[in-house]
Tab-separated table of C-alpha atoms and ligand atoms in Angstrom:
chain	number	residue	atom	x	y	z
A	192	UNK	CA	103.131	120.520	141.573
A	193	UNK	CA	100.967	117.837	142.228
A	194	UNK	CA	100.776	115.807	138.400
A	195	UNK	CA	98.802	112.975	137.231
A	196	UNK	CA	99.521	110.721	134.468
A	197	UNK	CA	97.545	108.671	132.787
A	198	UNK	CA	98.808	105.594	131.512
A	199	UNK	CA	101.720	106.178	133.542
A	200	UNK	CA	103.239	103.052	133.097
A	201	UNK	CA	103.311	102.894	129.554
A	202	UNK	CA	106.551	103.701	127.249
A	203	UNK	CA	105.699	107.915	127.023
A	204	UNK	CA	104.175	107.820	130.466
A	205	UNK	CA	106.842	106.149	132.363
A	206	UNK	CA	109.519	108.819	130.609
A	207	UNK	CA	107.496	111.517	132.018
A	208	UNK	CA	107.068	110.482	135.660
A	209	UNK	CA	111.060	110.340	135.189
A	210	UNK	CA	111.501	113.661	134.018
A	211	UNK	CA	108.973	115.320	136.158
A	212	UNK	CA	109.946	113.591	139.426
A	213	UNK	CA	113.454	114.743	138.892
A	214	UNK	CA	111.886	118.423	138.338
A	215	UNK	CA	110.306	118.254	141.498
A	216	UNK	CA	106.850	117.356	140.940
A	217	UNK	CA	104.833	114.934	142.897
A	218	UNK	CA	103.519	112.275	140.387
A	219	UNK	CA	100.421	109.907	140.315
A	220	UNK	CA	100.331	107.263	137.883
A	221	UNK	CA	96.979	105.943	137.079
A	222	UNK	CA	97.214	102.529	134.473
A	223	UNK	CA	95.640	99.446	133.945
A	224	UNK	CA	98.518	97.762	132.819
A	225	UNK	CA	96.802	96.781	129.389
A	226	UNK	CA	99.890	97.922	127.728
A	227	UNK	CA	101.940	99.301	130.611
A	228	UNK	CA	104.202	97.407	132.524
A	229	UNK	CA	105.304	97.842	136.028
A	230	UNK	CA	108.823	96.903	134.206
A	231	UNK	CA	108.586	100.880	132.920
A	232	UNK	CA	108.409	102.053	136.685
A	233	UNK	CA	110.204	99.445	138.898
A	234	UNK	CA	112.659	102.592	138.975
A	235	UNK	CA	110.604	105.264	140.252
A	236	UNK	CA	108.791	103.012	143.190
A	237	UNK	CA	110.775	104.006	146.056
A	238	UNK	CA	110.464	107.478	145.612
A	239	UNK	CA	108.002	108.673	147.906
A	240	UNK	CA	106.813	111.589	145.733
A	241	UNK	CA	105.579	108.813	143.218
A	242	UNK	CA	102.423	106.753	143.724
A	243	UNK	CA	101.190	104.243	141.310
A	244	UNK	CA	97.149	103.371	140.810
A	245	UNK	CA	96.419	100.355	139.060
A	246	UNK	CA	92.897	100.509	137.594
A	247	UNK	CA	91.340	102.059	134.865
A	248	UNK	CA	90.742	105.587	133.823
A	249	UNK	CA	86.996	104.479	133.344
A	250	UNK	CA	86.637	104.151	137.471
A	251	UNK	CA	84.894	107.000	138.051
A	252	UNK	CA	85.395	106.780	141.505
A	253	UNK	CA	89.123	106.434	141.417
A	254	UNK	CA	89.686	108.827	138.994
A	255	UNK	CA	87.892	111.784	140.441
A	256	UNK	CA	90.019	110.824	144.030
A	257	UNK	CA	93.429	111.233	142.054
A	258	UNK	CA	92.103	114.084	140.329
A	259	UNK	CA	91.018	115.988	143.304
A	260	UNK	CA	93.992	116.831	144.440
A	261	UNK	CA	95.975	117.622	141.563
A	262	UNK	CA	97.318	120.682	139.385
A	263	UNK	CA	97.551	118.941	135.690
A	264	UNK	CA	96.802	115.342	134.512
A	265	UNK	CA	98.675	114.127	131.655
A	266	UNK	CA	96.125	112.616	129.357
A	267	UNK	CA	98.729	109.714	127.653
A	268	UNK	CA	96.363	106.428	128.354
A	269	UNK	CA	95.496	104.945	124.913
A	270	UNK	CA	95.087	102.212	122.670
A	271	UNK	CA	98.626	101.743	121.406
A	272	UNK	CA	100.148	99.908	118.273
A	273	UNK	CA	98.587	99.935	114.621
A	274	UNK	CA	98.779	95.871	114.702
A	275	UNK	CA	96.614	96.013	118.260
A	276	UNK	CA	94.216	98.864	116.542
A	277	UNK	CA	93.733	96.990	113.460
A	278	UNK	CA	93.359	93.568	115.667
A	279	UNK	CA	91.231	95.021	118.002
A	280	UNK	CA	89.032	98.119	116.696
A	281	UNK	CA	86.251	97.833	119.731
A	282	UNK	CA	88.756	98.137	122.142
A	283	UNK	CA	90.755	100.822	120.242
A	284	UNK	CA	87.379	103.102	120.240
A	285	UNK	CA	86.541	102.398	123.597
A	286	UNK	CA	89.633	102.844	125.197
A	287	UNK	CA	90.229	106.395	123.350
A	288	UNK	CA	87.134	107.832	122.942
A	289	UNK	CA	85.957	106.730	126.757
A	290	UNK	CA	88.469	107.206	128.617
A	291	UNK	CA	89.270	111.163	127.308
A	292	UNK	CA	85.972	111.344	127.889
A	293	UNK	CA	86.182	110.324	131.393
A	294	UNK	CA	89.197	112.333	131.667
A	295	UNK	CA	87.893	115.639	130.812
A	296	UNK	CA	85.006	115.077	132.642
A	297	UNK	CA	87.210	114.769	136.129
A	298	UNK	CA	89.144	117.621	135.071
A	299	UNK	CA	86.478	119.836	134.239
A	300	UNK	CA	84.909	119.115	138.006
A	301	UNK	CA	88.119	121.064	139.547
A	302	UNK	CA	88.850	123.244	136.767
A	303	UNK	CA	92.361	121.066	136.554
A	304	UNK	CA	94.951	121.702	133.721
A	305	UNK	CA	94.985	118.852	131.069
A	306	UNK	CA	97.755	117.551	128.186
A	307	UNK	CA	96.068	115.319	125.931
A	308	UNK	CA	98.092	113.139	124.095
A	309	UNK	CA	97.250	112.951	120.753
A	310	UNK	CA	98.508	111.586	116.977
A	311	UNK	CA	100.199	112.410	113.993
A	312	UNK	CA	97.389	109.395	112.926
A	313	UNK	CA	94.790	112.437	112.821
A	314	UNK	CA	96.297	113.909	109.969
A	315	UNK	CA	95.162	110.154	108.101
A	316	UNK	CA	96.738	110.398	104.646
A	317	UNK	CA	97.186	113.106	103.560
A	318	UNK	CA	99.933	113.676	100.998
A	319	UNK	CA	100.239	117.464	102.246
A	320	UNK	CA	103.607	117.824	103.635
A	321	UNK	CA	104.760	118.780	106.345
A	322	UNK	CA	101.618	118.460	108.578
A	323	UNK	CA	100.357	121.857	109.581
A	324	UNK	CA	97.724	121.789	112.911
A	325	UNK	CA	95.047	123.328	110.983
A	326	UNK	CA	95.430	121.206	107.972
A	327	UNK	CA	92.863	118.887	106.874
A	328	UNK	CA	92.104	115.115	108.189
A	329	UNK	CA	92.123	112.547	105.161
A	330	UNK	CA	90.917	109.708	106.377
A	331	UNK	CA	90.083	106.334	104.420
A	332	UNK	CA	87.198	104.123	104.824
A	333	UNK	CA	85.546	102.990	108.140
A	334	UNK	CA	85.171	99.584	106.657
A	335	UNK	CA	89.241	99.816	107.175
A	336	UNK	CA	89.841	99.385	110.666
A	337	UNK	CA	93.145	100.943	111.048
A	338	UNK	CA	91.141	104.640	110.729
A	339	UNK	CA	89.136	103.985	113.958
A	340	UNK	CA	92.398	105.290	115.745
A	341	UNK	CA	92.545	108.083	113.770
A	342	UNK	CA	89.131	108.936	113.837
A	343	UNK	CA	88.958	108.244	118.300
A	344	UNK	CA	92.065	110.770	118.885
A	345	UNK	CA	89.947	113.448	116.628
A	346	UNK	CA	86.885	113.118	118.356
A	347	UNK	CA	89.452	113.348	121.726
A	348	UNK	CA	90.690	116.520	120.110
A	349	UNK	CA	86.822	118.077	119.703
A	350	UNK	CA	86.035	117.173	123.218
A	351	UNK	CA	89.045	118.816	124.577
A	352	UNK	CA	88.544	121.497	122.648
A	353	UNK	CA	84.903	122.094	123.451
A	354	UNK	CA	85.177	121.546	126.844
A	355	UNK	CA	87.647	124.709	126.458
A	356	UNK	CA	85.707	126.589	124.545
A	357	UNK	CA	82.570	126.059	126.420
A	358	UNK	CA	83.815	125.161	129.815
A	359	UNK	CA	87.512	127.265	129.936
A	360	UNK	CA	88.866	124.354	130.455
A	361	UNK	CA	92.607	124.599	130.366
A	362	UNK	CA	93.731	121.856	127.477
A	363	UNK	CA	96.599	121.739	125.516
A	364	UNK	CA	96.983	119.332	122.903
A	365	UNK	CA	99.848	117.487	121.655
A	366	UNK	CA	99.959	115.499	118.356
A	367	UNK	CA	102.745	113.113	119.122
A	368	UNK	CA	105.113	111.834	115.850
A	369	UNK	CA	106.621	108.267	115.682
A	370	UNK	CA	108.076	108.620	119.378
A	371	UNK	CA	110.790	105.796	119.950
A	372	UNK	CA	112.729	104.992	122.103
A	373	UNK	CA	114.085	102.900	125.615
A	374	UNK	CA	110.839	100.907	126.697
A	375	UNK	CA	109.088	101.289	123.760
A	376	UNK	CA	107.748	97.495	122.818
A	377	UNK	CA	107.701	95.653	119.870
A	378	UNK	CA	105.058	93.587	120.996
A	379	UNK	CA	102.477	96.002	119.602
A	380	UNK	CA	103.839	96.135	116.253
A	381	UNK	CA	106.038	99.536	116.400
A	382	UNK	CA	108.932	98.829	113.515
A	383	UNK	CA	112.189	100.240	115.823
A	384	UNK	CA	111.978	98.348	118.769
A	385	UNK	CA	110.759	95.292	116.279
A	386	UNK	CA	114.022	95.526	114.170
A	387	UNK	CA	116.246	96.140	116.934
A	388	UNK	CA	115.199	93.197	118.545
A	389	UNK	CA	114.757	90.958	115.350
A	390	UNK	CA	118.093	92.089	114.410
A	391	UNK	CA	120.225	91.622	117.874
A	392	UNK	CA	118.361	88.286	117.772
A	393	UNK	CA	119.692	87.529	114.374
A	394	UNK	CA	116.229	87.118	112.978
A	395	UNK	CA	115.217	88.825	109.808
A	396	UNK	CA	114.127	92.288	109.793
A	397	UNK	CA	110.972	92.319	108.746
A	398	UNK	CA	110.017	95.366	106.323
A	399	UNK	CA	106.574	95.715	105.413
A	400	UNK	CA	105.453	96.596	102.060
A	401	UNK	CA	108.179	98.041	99.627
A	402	UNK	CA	110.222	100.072	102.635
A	403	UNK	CA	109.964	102.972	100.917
A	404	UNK	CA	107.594	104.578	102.795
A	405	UNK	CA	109.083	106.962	105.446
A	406	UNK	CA	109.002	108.164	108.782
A	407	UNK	CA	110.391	110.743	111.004
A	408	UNK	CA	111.309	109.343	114.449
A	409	UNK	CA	112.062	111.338	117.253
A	410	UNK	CA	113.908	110.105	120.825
A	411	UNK	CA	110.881	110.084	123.787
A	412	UNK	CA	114.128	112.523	125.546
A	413	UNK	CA	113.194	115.172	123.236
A	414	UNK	CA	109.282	114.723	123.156
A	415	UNK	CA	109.451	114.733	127.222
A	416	UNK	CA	110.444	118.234	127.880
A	417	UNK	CA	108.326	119.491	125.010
A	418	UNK	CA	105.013	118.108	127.216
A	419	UNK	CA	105.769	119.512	129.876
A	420	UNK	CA	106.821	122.997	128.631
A	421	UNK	CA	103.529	123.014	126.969
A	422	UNK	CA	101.730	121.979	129.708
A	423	UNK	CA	103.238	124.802	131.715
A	424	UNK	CA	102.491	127.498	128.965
A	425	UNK	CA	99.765	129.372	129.297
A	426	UNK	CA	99.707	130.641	125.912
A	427	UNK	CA	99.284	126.588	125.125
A	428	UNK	CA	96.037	126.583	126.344
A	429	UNK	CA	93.194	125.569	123.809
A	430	UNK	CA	96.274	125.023	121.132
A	431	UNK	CA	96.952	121.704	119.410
A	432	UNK	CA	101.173	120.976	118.743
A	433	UNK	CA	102.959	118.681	116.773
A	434	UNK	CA	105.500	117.404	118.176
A	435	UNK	CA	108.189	115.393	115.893
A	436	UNK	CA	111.438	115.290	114.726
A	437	UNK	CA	111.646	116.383	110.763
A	438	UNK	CA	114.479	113.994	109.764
A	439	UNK	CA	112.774	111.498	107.968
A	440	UNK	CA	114.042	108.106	106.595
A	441	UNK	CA	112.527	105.115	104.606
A	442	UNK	CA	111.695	101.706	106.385
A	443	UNK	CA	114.595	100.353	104.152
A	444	UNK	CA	116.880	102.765	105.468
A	445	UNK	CA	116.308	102.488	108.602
A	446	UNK	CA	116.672	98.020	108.847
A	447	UNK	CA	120.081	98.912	107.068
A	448	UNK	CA	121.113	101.501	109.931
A	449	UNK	CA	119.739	99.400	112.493
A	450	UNK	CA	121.803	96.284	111.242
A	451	UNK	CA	124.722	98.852	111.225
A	452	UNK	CA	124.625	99.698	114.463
A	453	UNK	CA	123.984	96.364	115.826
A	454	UNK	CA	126.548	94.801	113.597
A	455	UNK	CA	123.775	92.252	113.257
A	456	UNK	CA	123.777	90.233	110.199
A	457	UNK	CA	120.042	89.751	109.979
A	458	UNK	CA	118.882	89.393	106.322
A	459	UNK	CA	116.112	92.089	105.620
A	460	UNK	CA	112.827	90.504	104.136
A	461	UNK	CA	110.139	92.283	102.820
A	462	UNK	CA	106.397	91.599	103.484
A	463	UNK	CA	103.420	92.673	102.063
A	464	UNK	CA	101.194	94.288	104.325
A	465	UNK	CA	98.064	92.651	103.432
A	466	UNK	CA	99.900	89.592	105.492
A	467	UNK	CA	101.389	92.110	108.123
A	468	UNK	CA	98.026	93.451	108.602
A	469	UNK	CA	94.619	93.200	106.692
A	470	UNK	CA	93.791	92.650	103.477
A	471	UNK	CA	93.177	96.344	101.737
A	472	UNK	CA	95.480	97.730	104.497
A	473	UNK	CA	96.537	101.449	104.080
A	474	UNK	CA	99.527	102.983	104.857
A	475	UNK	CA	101.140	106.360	105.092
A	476	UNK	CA	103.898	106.982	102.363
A	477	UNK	CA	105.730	109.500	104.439
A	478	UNK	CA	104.853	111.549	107.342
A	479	UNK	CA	106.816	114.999	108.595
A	480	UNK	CA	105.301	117.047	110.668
A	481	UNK	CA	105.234	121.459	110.679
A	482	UNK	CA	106.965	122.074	114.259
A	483	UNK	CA	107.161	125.677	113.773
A	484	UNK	CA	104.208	125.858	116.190
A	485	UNK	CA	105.671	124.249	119.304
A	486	UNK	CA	109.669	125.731	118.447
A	487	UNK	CA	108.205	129.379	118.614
A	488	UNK	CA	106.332	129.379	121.384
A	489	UNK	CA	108.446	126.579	123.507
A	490	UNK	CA	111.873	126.643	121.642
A	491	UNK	CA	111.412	122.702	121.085
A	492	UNK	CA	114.643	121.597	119.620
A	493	UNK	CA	115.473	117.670	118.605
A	494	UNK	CA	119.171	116.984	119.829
A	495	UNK	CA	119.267	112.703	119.158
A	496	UNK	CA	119.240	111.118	115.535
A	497	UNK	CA	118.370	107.721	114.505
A	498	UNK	CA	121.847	106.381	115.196
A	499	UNK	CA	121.379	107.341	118.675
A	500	UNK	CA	117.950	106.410	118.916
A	501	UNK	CA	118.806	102.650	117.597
A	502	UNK	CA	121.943	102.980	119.698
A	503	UNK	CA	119.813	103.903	123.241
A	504	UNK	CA	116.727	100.992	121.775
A	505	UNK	CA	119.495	98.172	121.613
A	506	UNK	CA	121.300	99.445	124.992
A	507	UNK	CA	118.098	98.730	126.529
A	508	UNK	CA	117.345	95.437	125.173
A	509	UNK	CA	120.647	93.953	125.543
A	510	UNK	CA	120.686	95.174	129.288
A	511	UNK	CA	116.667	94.176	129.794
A	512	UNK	CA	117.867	90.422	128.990
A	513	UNK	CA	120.983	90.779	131.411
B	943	UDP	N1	106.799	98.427	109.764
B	943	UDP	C1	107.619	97.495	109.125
B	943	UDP	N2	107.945	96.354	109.807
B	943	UDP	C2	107.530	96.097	111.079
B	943	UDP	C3	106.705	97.049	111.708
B	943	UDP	C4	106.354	98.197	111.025
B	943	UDP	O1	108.046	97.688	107.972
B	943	UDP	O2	107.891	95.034	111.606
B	943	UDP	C5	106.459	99.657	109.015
B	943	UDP	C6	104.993	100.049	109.064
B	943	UDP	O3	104.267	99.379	108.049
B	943	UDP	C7	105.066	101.552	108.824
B	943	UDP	C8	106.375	101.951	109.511
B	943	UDP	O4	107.121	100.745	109.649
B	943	UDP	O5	105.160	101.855	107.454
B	943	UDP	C9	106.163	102.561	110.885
B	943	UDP	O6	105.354	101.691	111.638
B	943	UDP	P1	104.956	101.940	113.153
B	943	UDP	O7	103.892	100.949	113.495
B	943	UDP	O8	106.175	101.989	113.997
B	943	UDP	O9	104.357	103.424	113.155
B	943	UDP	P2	103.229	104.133	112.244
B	943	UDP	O10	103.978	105.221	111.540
B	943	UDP	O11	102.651	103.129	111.296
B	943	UDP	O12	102.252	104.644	113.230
C-alpha cells in the first residue's frame, strides 16, 4: 500500500513509517518540522520506498499531490505538549482544527482511507473511570487555555465523523493515551522523557503539583500495531478507539522508578503547577482508559511496562548524546 503520514517526523509518526516500511508499505511523510525532527527519520532516508515532504498540511497544493496517489493517510500532525498548548493556544487551534480540516478535505476528493489521531484530552476531566468512547466530554473553562486542545481534537472528531456520515468517508479514529517512548521529547513538557533526562543528568526531577495524580503510559511499540490494525479494519470505519495501556501509576511513583532504573541520584522536587503552567491551571487526577473496544475487535494487547518503557527512554538518550 501506498500510506501517508502526517506529521511523519514527529515521535508517533516516525514509529509508524518504521513499522509500516518494514510491513511493506510505501510511506510518504508530510511535516513541517514544527515539532518533528529529521533526527526521528535520519533512519528511514535511504529506503527508497520512503519519501519525506517538508511543508505543511495547510498547502493545499502539496497535500492533494501526496494524497492523490495514496490508499490511507495517517492523520498524526498536531499541536503537541500541554506546556506548548497552554503557551501557545492560537497556534494549538489552528494547527488542529485546520489542518484535519484540510486533511479530510484531500481525502474526501479520492474517497482515501483516513486514521485520525486523536486524545485521551477529549475526555477533559472527567472523574468517570475508565474512559468509555461514548462517555461524556467534561471540559473546564475556555478562559483556561489548556482546554483549547481538548476542545480542537473534538471538533477533529465531528468533522471526521460527519464527513463519514455524510460523505462515506472511510475514518477511523484513535484516542491516543499518554504514548511514551524512544524519541519522544521533553522539550514540550511530556513528564517521562523530562525525568529521564533530568535524572541521567543528575538534575532534580521535577514533579508538578502533589504527584499524586496518575497516569497510564503505554510504549509507542504497542500503540503502533494497534493503528495500523485499525486502519486496516473495516469494521473500524466511522468508530472512535482508545488506545492505552491500563496500568496506571502516580507522578511520584513514577520519578522514584525512573531514578531506580537510572540509578540516578536526582533529588525529586515538587512544583506547583500554577509556576509549571498558568495560574488556575487544571489537571487530570488520574486517567485510564476502557480498551475493551479496540482488544475485541483488533486483539490489542500491551506487552512493555514502565520499567521497560524508562529502560528503552534512557537507552535512547544516553546513545542520542554518544
Ligand atoms: N508532569 C510533572 N513534571 C513534569 C512534566 C509533567 O509532574 O516535568 C506531570 C503533569 O503535570 C501531569 C503528568 O505529569 O500531571 C503527565 O504530564 P504529560 O504532559 O506527560 O501528559 P498529560 O497527561 O498531562 O497529557
Amino acid at each position: 500500500m501506498n500510506v501517508v503520514i502526517t506529521g511523519g517526523a514527529g515521535f508517533i509518526g516516525s514509529h509508524l513509517a518504521e513499522a509500516l516500511l518494514a510491513g511493506g508499505d510505501t510511506v510518504t511523510a508530510i511535516d513541517d518540522l514544527s515539532t518533528g525532527s529529521l533526527k526521528n527519520l535520519e533512519h528511514l532516508r535511504p529506503n527508497p520506498n520512503f519519501d519525506l515532504v517538508v511543508e505543511s498540511i495547510t498547502n493545499e497544493g502539496v497535500l492533494d499531490h501526496v494524497v492523490s496517489s495514496a490508499d490511507a493517510i495517517y492523520h498524526l500532525a498536531a499541536a503537541v505538549g500541554v506546556r506548548l498548548i497552554v503557551e501557545r493556544p492560537v497556534r494549538t487551534i489552528e494547527t488542529n482544527i485546520l489542518g484535519t480540516d484540510a486533511v479530510l478535505k484531500a481525502a474526501a476528493r479520492y474517497g482515501t482511507r483516513v486514521f485520525i489521531a486523536s486524545s485521551s484530552e477529549v475526555y477533559g476531566k472527567s472523574e468517570r473511570m475508565p474512559f468509555a468512547e461514548d462517555a461524556d466530554m467534561v471540559l473546564g473553562p475556555t478562559t483556561h487555555s489548556r482546554w483549547c486542545y481538548s476542545c480542537s481534537k473534538a471538533i477533529d472528531e465531528f468533522l471526521a465523523l460527519a464527513y463519514h456520515r455524510q460523505r462515506g468517508l472511510p475514518v477511523v479514529i484513535g484516542r491516543l493515551f499518554n504514548t511514551v517512548g524512544p524519541r519522544q521529547t521533553g522539550q514540550y513538557g511530556m513528564v517521562v522523557p523530562r525525568f529521564v533526562e533530568q535524572a541521567l543528568a543528575g538534575e532534580p526531577i521535577t514533579v508538578y503539583g502533589d504527584g499524586e495524580q496518575a497516569r497510564c503510559f503505554c510504549h509507542v511499540r504497542d500503540v503502533i500495531p494497534a493503528v495500523a490494525a485499525l486502519t486496516s479494519e473495516p469494521k473500524a470505519e466511522g468508530g472512535i478507539f482508545n488506545i492505552g495501556s491500563t496500568d496506571c501509576i502516580t507522578i511520584n511513583a513514577l520519578a522514584e522508578r525512573v531514578k531506580t532504573v537510572t540509578a540516578s541520584r536526582s533529588e525529586i522536587v515538587h512544583i506547583p503547577y500554577a509556576q509549571a503552567y498558568e495560574a488556575g491551571f487544571e489537571d487530570m487526577r488520574v486517567r485510564v482508559p476502557d480498551i475493551s473496544r479496540v482488544t475485541s475487535l483488533i486483539g490489542f494487547r500491551v506487552t512493555r511496562d514502565i520499567g521497560q518503557i524508562i529502560q528503552d527512554v534512557a537507552r535512547y538518550f544516553k546513545s542520542a548524546k554518544q
